[in-house]
Short mmCIF file of C-alpha atoms and ligand atoms in Angstrom, two decimals:
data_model
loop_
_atom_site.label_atom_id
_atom_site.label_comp_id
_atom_site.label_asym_id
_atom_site.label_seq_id
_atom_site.Cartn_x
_atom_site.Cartn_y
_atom_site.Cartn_z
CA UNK A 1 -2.37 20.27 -4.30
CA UNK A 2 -3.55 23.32 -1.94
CA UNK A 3 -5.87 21.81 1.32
CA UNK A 4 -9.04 22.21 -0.38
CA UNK A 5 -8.05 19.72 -3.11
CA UNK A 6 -7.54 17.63 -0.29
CA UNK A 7 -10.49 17.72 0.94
CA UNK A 8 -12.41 17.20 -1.90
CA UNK A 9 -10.56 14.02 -1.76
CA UNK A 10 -11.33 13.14 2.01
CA UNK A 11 -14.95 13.96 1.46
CA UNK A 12 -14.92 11.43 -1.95
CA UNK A 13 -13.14 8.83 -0.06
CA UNK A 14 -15.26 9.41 3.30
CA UNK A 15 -18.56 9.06 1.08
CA UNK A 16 -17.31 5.57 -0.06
CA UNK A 17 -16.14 4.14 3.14
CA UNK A 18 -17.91 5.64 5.98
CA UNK A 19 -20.80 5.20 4.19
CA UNK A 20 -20.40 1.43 3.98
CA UNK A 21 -19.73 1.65 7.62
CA UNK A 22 -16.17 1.56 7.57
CA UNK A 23 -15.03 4.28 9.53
CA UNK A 24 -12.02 2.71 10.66
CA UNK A 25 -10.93 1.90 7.19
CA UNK A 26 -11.15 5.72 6.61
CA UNK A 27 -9.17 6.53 9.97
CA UNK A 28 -6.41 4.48 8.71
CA UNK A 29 -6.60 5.73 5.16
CA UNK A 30 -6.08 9.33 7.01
CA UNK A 31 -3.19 7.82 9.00
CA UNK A 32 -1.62 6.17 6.44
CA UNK A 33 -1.89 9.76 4.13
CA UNK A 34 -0.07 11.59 6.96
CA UNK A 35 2.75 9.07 7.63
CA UNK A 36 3.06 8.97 4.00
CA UNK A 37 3.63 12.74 3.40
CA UNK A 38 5.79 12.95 6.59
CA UNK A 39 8.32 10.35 4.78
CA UNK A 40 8.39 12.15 1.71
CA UNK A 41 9.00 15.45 4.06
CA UNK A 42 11.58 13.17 5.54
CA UNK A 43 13.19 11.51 1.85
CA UNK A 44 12.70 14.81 -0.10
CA UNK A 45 9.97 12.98 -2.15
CA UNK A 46 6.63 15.00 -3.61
CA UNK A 47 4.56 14.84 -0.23
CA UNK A 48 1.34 15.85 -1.93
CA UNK A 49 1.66 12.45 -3.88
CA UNK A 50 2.65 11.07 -0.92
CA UNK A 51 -0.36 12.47 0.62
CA UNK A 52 -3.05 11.18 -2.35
CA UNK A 53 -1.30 7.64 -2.42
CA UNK A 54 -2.03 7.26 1.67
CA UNK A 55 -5.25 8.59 1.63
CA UNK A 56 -6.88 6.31 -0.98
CA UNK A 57 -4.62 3.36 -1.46
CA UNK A 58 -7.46 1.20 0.36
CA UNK A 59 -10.11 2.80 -2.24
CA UNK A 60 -11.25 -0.81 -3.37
CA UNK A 61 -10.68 -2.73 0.33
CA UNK A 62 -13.89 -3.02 1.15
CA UNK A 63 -15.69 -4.08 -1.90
CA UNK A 64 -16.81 -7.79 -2.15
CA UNK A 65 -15.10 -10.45 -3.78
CA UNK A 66 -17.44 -10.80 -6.71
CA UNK A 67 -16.54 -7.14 -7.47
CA UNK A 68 -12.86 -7.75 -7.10
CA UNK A 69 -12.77 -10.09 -9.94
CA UNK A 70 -15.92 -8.04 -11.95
CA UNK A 71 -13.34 -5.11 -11.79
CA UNK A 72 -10.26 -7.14 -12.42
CA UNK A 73 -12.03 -8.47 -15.16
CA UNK A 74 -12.91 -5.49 -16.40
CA UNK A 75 -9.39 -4.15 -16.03
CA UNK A 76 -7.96 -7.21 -17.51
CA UNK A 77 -5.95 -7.48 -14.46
CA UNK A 78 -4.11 -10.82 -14.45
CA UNK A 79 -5.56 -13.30 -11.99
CA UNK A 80 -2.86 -14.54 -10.09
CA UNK A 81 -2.85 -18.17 -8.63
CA UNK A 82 -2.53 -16.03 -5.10
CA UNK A 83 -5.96 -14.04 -5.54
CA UNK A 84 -8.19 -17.09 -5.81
CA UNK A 85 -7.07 -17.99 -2.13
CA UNK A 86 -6.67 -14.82 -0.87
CA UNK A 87 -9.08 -12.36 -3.11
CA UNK A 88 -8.76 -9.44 -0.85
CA UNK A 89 -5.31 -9.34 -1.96
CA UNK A 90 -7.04 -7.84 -5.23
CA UNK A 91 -8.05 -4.60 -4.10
CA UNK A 92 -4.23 -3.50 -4.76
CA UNK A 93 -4.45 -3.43 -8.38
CA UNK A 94 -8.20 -2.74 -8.81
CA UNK A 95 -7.62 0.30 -6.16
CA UNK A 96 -5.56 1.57 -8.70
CA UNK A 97 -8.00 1.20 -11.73
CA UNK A 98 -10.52 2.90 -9.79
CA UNK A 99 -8.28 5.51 -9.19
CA UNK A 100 -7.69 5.95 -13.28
CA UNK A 101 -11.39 5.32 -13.64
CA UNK A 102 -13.31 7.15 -11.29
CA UNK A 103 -11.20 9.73 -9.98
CA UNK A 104 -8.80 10.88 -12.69
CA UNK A 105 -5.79 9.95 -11.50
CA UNK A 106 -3.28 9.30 -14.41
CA UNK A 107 -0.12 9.59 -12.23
CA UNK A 108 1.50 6.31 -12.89
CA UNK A 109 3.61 6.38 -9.81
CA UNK A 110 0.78 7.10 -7.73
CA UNK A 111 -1.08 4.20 -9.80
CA UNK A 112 2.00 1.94 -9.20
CA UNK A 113 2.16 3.23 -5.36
CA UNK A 114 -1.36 1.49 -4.98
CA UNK A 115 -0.60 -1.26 -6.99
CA UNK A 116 2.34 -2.67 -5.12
CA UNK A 117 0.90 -1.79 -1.70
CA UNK A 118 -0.21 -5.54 -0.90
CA UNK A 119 2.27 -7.77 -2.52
CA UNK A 120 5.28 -5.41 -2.71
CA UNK A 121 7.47 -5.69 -6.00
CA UNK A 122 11.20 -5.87 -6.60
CA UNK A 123 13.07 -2.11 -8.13
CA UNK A 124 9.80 -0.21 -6.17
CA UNK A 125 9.65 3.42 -6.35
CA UNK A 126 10.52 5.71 -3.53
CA UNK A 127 6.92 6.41 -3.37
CA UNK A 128 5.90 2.69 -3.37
CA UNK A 129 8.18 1.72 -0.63
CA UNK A 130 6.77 5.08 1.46
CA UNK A 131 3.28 3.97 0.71
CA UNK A 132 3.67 -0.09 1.68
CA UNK A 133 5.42 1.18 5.21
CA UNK A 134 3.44 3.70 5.97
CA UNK A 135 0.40 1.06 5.58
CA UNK A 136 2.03 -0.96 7.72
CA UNK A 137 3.78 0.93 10.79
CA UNK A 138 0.60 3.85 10.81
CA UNK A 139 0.11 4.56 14.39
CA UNK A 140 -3.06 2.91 14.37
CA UNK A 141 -0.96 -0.46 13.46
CA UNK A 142 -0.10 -2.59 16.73
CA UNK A 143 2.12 -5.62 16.24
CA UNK A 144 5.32 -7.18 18.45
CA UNK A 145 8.21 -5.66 16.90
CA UNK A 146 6.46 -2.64 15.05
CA UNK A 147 8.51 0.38 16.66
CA UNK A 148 11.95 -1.51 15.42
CA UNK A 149 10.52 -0.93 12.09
CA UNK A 150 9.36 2.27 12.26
CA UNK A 151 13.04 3.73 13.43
CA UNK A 152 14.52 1.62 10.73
CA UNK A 153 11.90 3.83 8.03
CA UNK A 154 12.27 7.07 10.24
CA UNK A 155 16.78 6.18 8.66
CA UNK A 156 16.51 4.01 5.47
CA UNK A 157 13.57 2.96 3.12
CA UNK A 158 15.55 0.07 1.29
CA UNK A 159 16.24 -1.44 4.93
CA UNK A 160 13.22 -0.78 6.34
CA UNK A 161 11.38 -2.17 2.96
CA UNK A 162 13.90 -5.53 3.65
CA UNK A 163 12.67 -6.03 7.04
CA UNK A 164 9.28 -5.06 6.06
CA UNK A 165 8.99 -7.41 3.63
CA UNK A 166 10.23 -10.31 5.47
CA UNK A 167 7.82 -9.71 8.51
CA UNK A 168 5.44 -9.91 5.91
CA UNK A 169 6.19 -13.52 4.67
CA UNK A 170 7.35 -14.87 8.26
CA UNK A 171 3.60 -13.74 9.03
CA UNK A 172 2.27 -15.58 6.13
CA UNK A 173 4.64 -18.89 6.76
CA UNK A 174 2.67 -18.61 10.46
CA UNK A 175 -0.53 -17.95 9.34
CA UNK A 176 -0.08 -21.32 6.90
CA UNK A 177 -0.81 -18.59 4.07
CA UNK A 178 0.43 -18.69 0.44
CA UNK A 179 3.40 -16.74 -0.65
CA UNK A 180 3.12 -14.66 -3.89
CA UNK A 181 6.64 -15.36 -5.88
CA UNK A 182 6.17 -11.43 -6.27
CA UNK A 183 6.64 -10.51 -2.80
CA UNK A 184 9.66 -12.98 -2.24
CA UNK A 185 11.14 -10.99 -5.57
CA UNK A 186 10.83 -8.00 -3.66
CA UNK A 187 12.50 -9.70 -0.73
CA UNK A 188 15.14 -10.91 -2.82
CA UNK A 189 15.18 -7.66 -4.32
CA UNK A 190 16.11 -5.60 -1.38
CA UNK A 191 18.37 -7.78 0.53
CA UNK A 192 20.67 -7.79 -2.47
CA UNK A 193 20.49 -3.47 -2.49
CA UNK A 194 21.03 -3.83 1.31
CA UNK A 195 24.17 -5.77 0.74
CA UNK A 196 25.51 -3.66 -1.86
CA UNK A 197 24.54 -0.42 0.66
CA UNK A 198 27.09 -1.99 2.99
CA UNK A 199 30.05 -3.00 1.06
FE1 FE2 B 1 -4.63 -2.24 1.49
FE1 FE2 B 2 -4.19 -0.04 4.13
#
Protein backbone atom coordinates (compact mmCIF):
# COMPACT_ATOMS: atom_id res chain seq x y z
CA UNK A 1 0.00 0.00 0.00
CA UNK A 2 2.13 3.14 -1.35
CA UNK A 3 1.06 6.66 0.82
CA UNK A 4 -1.49 7.68 -1.53
CA UNK A 5 -3.57 4.53 -0.87
CA UNK A 6 -3.33 5.71 2.47
CA UNK A 7 -4.68 8.58 2.08
CA UNK A 8 -7.48 7.75 0.21
CA UNK A 9 -8.18 5.89 3.30
CA UNK A 10 -7.63 8.88 5.83
CA UNK A 11 -9.73 11.10 3.65
CA UNK A 12 -12.74 8.11 3.63
CA UNK A 13 -12.38 7.67 7.26
CA UNK A 14 -11.98 11.60 7.99
CA UNK A 15 -15.31 12.17 5.87
CA UNK A 16 -17.15 9.73 8.26
CA UNK A 17 -15.92 10.89 11.55
CA UNK A 18 -14.93 14.42 11.42
CA UNK A 19 -17.86 14.99 9.75
CA UNK A 20 -20.03 13.74 12.59
CA UNK A 21 -17.91 15.91 14.71
CA UNK A 22 -15.66 13.46 15.98
CA UNK A 23 -12.37 14.69 15.44
CA UNK A 24 -10.89 13.11 18.29
CA UNK A 25 -12.16 9.75 17.31
CA UNK A 26 -10.17 10.34 14.05
CA UNK A 27 -6.94 11.56 16.03
CA UNK A 28 -6.94 8.36 17.79
CA UNK A 29 -7.80 6.26 14.79
CA UNK A 30 -4.43 8.02 13.32
CA UNK A 31 -2.63 7.15 16.57
CA UNK A 32 -3.71 3.92 16.90
CA UNK A 33 -2.64 3.28 12.82
CA UNK A 34 0.90 4.46 13.67
CA UNK A 35 1.46 2.47 16.91
CA UNK A 36 0.06 -0.32 15.03
CA UNK A 37 2.52 -0.28 12.07
CA UNK A 38 5.43 0.56 14.46
CA UNK A 39 4.70 -3.00 16.25
CA UNK A 40 4.56 -4.80 13.20
CA UNK A 41 8.01 -2.82 12.26
CA UNK A 42 8.91 -4.02 15.69
CA UNK A 43 7.36 -8.07 15.41
CA UNK A 44 8.27 -8.38 11.66
CA UNK A 45 4.46 -8.41 10.93
CA UNK A 46 2.91 -6.74 7.45
CA UNK A 47 2.89 -3.00 8.76
CA UNK A 48 0.69 -1.81 5.93
CA UNK A 49 -2.05 -4.16 7.48
CA UNK A 50 -1.00 -3.04 10.54
CA UNK A 51 -1.45 0.38 9.32
CA UNK A 52 -5.28 -0.20 7.68
CA UNK A 53 -6.36 -2.22 10.90
CA UNK A 54 -5.34 1.07 13.24
CA UNK A 55 -6.64 3.50 11.12
CA UNK A 56 -10.24 2.24 10.78
CA UNK A 57 -10.80 -0.26 13.50
CA UNK A 58 -13.23 2.44 15.17
CA UNK A 59 -15.08 2.75 11.59
CA UNK A 60 -18.57 1.90 13.26
CA UNK A 61 -17.81 3.70 16.99
CA UNK A 62 -19.75 6.37 16.57
CA UNK A 63 -22.89 5.19 15.02
CA UNK A 64 -26.04 4.94 17.27
CA UNK A 65 -27.27 2.04 18.93
CA UNK A 66 -30.27 1.46 16.73
CA UNK A 67 -27.73 1.14 13.87
CA UNK A 68 -25.53 -1.21 15.80
CA UNK A 69 -28.14 -3.79 15.98
CA UNK A 70 -29.79 -2.64 12.22
CA UNK A 71 -26.21 -3.61 11.01
CA UNK A 72 -25.72 -6.57 13.23
CA UNK A 73 -28.87 -7.62 12.07
CA UNK A 74 -28.12 -7.24 8.83
CA UNK A 75 -24.82 -9.04 9.25
CA UNK A 76 -26.42 -11.73 11.20
CA UNK A 77 -23.98 -10.99 13.82
CA UNK A 78 -24.85 -12.96 16.96
CA UNK A 79 -26.29 -10.80 19.71
CA UNK A 80 -24.48 -11.55 22.65
CA UNK A 81 -26.11 -11.35 26.20
CA UNK A 82 -23.06 -8.58 26.69
CA UNK A 83 -24.26 -6.15 23.77
CA UNK A 84 -27.75 -5.53 25.14
CA UNK A 85 -26.00 -3.88 28.28
CA UNK A 86 -23.23 -2.55 26.75
CA UNK A 87 -24.23 -1.96 22.81
CA UNK A 88 -21.23 0.07 22.02
CA UNK A 89 -19.38 -3.00 22.50
CA UNK A 90 -20.98 -3.82 18.94
CA UNK A 91 -19.14 -1.61 16.79
CA UNK A 92 -16.23 -4.40 16.92
CA UNK A 93 -17.87 -6.80 14.74
CA UNK A 94 -20.09 -4.42 12.69
CA UNK A 95 -16.68 -2.26 12.11
CA UNK A 96 -15.62 -5.15 10.43
CA UNK A 97 -18.74 -5.74 8.15
CA UNK A 98 -18.50 -2.29 7.11
CA UNK A 99 -15.15 -2.79 6.26
CA UNK A 100 -16.24 -5.98 3.82
CA UNK A 101 -19.21 -3.89 2.81
CA UNK A 102 -18.33 -0.53 2.11
CA UNK A 103 -14.77 -0.44 1.65
CA UNK A 104 -13.64 -3.71 0.08
CA UNK A 105 -11.74 -5.10 2.49
CA UNK A 106 -11.74 -8.98 2.19
CA UNK A 107 -8.56 -9.51 4.29
CA UNK A 108 -9.83 -11.79 6.94
CA UNK A 109 -7.08 -11.02 9.35
CA UNK A 110 -7.60 -7.49 9.02
CA UNK A 111 -11.51 -8.35 9.38
CA UNK A 112 -10.64 -10.50 12.48
CA UNK A 113 -8.10 -7.61 13.73
CA UNK A 114 -11.33 -5.37 14.04
CA UNK A 115 -13.40 -7.91 15.22
CA UNK A 116 -11.55 -8.88 18.35
CA UNK A 117 -10.49 -5.30 19.13
CA UNK A 118 -13.22 -4.83 22.01
CA UNK A 119 -13.67 -8.14 23.62
CA UNK A 120 -10.31 -9.77 22.78
CA UNK A 121 -10.45 -13.63 21.89
CA UNK A 122 -8.37 -16.59 22.96
CA UNK A 123 -5.46 -18.09 19.93
CA UNK A 124 -5.58 -14.08 18.49
CA UNK A 125 -3.49 -13.30 15.61
CA UNK A 126 -0.30 -11.38 15.79
CA UNK A 127 -2.15 -8.69 14.11
CA UNK A 128 -5.14 -8.84 16.55
CA UNK A 129 -3.08 -8.65 19.61
CA UNK A 130 -1.02 -5.47 17.79
CA UNK A 131 -4.32 -3.91 17.00
CA UNK A 132 -6.18 -4.40 20.72
CA UNK A 133 -2.74 -2.80 22.37
CA UNK A 134 -2.14 -0.36 20.22
CA UNK A 135 -5.94 0.82 20.94
CA UNK A 136 -5.23 0.78 24.22
CA UNK A 137 -1.59 2.19 25.15
CA UNK A 138 -1.85 4.99 21.87
CA UNK A 139 -0.20 8.01 23.20
CA UNK A 140 -3.31 9.75 23.33
CA UNK A 141 -4.42 6.95 26.07
CA UNK A 142 -3.80 8.20 29.81
CA UNK A 143 -4.43 5.69 32.56
CA UNK A 144 -2.37 4.75 36.09
CA UNK A 145 -0.18 2.05 35.07
CA UNK A 146 -0.24 2.60 31.15
CA UNK A 147 3.67 3.04 30.51
CA UNK A 148 4.23 -0.57 32.41
CA UNK A 149 2.23 -1.83 29.60
CA UNK A 150 3.53 -0.21 26.90
CA UNK A 151 7.35 -1.53 27.73
CA UNK A 152 5.86 -4.91 28.29
CA UNK A 153 4.37 -4.56 24.21
CA UNK A 154 7.57 -2.52 23.17
CA UNK A 155 9.30 -6.87 24.49
CA UNK A 156 6.41 -9.43 24.22
CA UNK A 157 2.82 -9.35 22.66
CA UNK A 158 1.55 -12.62 24.48
CA UNK A 159 2.61 -10.85 27.91
CA UNK A 160 1.64 -7.67 27.16
CA UNK A 161 -1.87 -9.14 25.66
CA UNK A 162 -2.02 -11.10 29.44
CA UNK A 163 -1.70 -7.99 31.30
CA UNK A 164 -3.73 -6.18 28.86
CA UNK A 165 -6.42 -8.23 29.14
CA UNK A 166 -6.63 -8.41 32.78
CA UNK A 167 -6.54 -4.52 33.22
CA UNK A 168 -9.34 -4.80 31.09
CA UNK A 169 -11.63 -6.99 33.34
CA UNK A 170 -10.17 -5.54 36.79
CA UNK A 171 -11.60 -2.22 35.08
CA UNK A 172 -14.85 -3.79 34.36
CA UNK A 173 -15.09 -5.67 38.01
CA UNK A 174 -14.64 -1.67 39.22
CA UNK A 175 -16.80 -0.17 36.99
CA UNK A 176 -19.64 -2.95 38.29
CA UNK A 177 -19.63 -3.85 34.39
CA UNK A 178 -20.42 -7.26 32.84
CA UNK A 179 -17.72 -9.59 31.79
CA UNK A 180 -17.99 -11.23 28.30
CA UNK A 181 -16.98 -15.15 28.91
CA UNK A 182 -15.00 -14.23 25.58
CA UNK A 183 -12.64 -11.89 27.02
CA UNK A 184 -11.96 -14.07 30.23
CA UNK A 185 -11.16 -16.97 27.37
CA UNK A 186 -8.69 -14.75 26.10
CA UNK A 187 -7.40 -14.18 29.60
CA UNK A 188 -7.32 -17.70 30.23
CA UNK A 189 -5.91 -18.06 26.97
CA UNK A 190 -2.76 -16.15 27.40
CA UNK A 191 -1.83 -16.81 30.90
CA UNK A 192 -1.59 -20.47 30.00
CA UNK A 193 0.96 -19.40 26.69
CA UNK A 194 2.72 -17.16 29.30
CA UNK A 195 3.32 -20.10 31.51
CA UNK A 196 4.40 -22.37 28.92
CA UNK A 197 6.87 -19.21 27.58
CA UNK A 198 8.55 -19.63 30.96
CA UNK A 199 9.04 -23.21 31.65
FE1 LIG B 1 -13.04 0.56 19.36
FE1 LIG C 1 -10.26 2.63 19.36
Amino acid sequence: MNSTDRMQYQIRLANILVKAGKNKRYYHSLQVAQMAEDMAKRFGLDADKAYLSGLLHDIARSLPTNQLFYLAGLAQIPIKEIYWGNPALMHAPVGAYLLQRDFGIEDQEILASVRNHTLGAPQMSGLDKIIYLADMLEPGRKWQGIEVLRELADRDLDIAMKEALLQSIDWLKEKGKRLDSQTLEAYEYFCKLVAKKDI
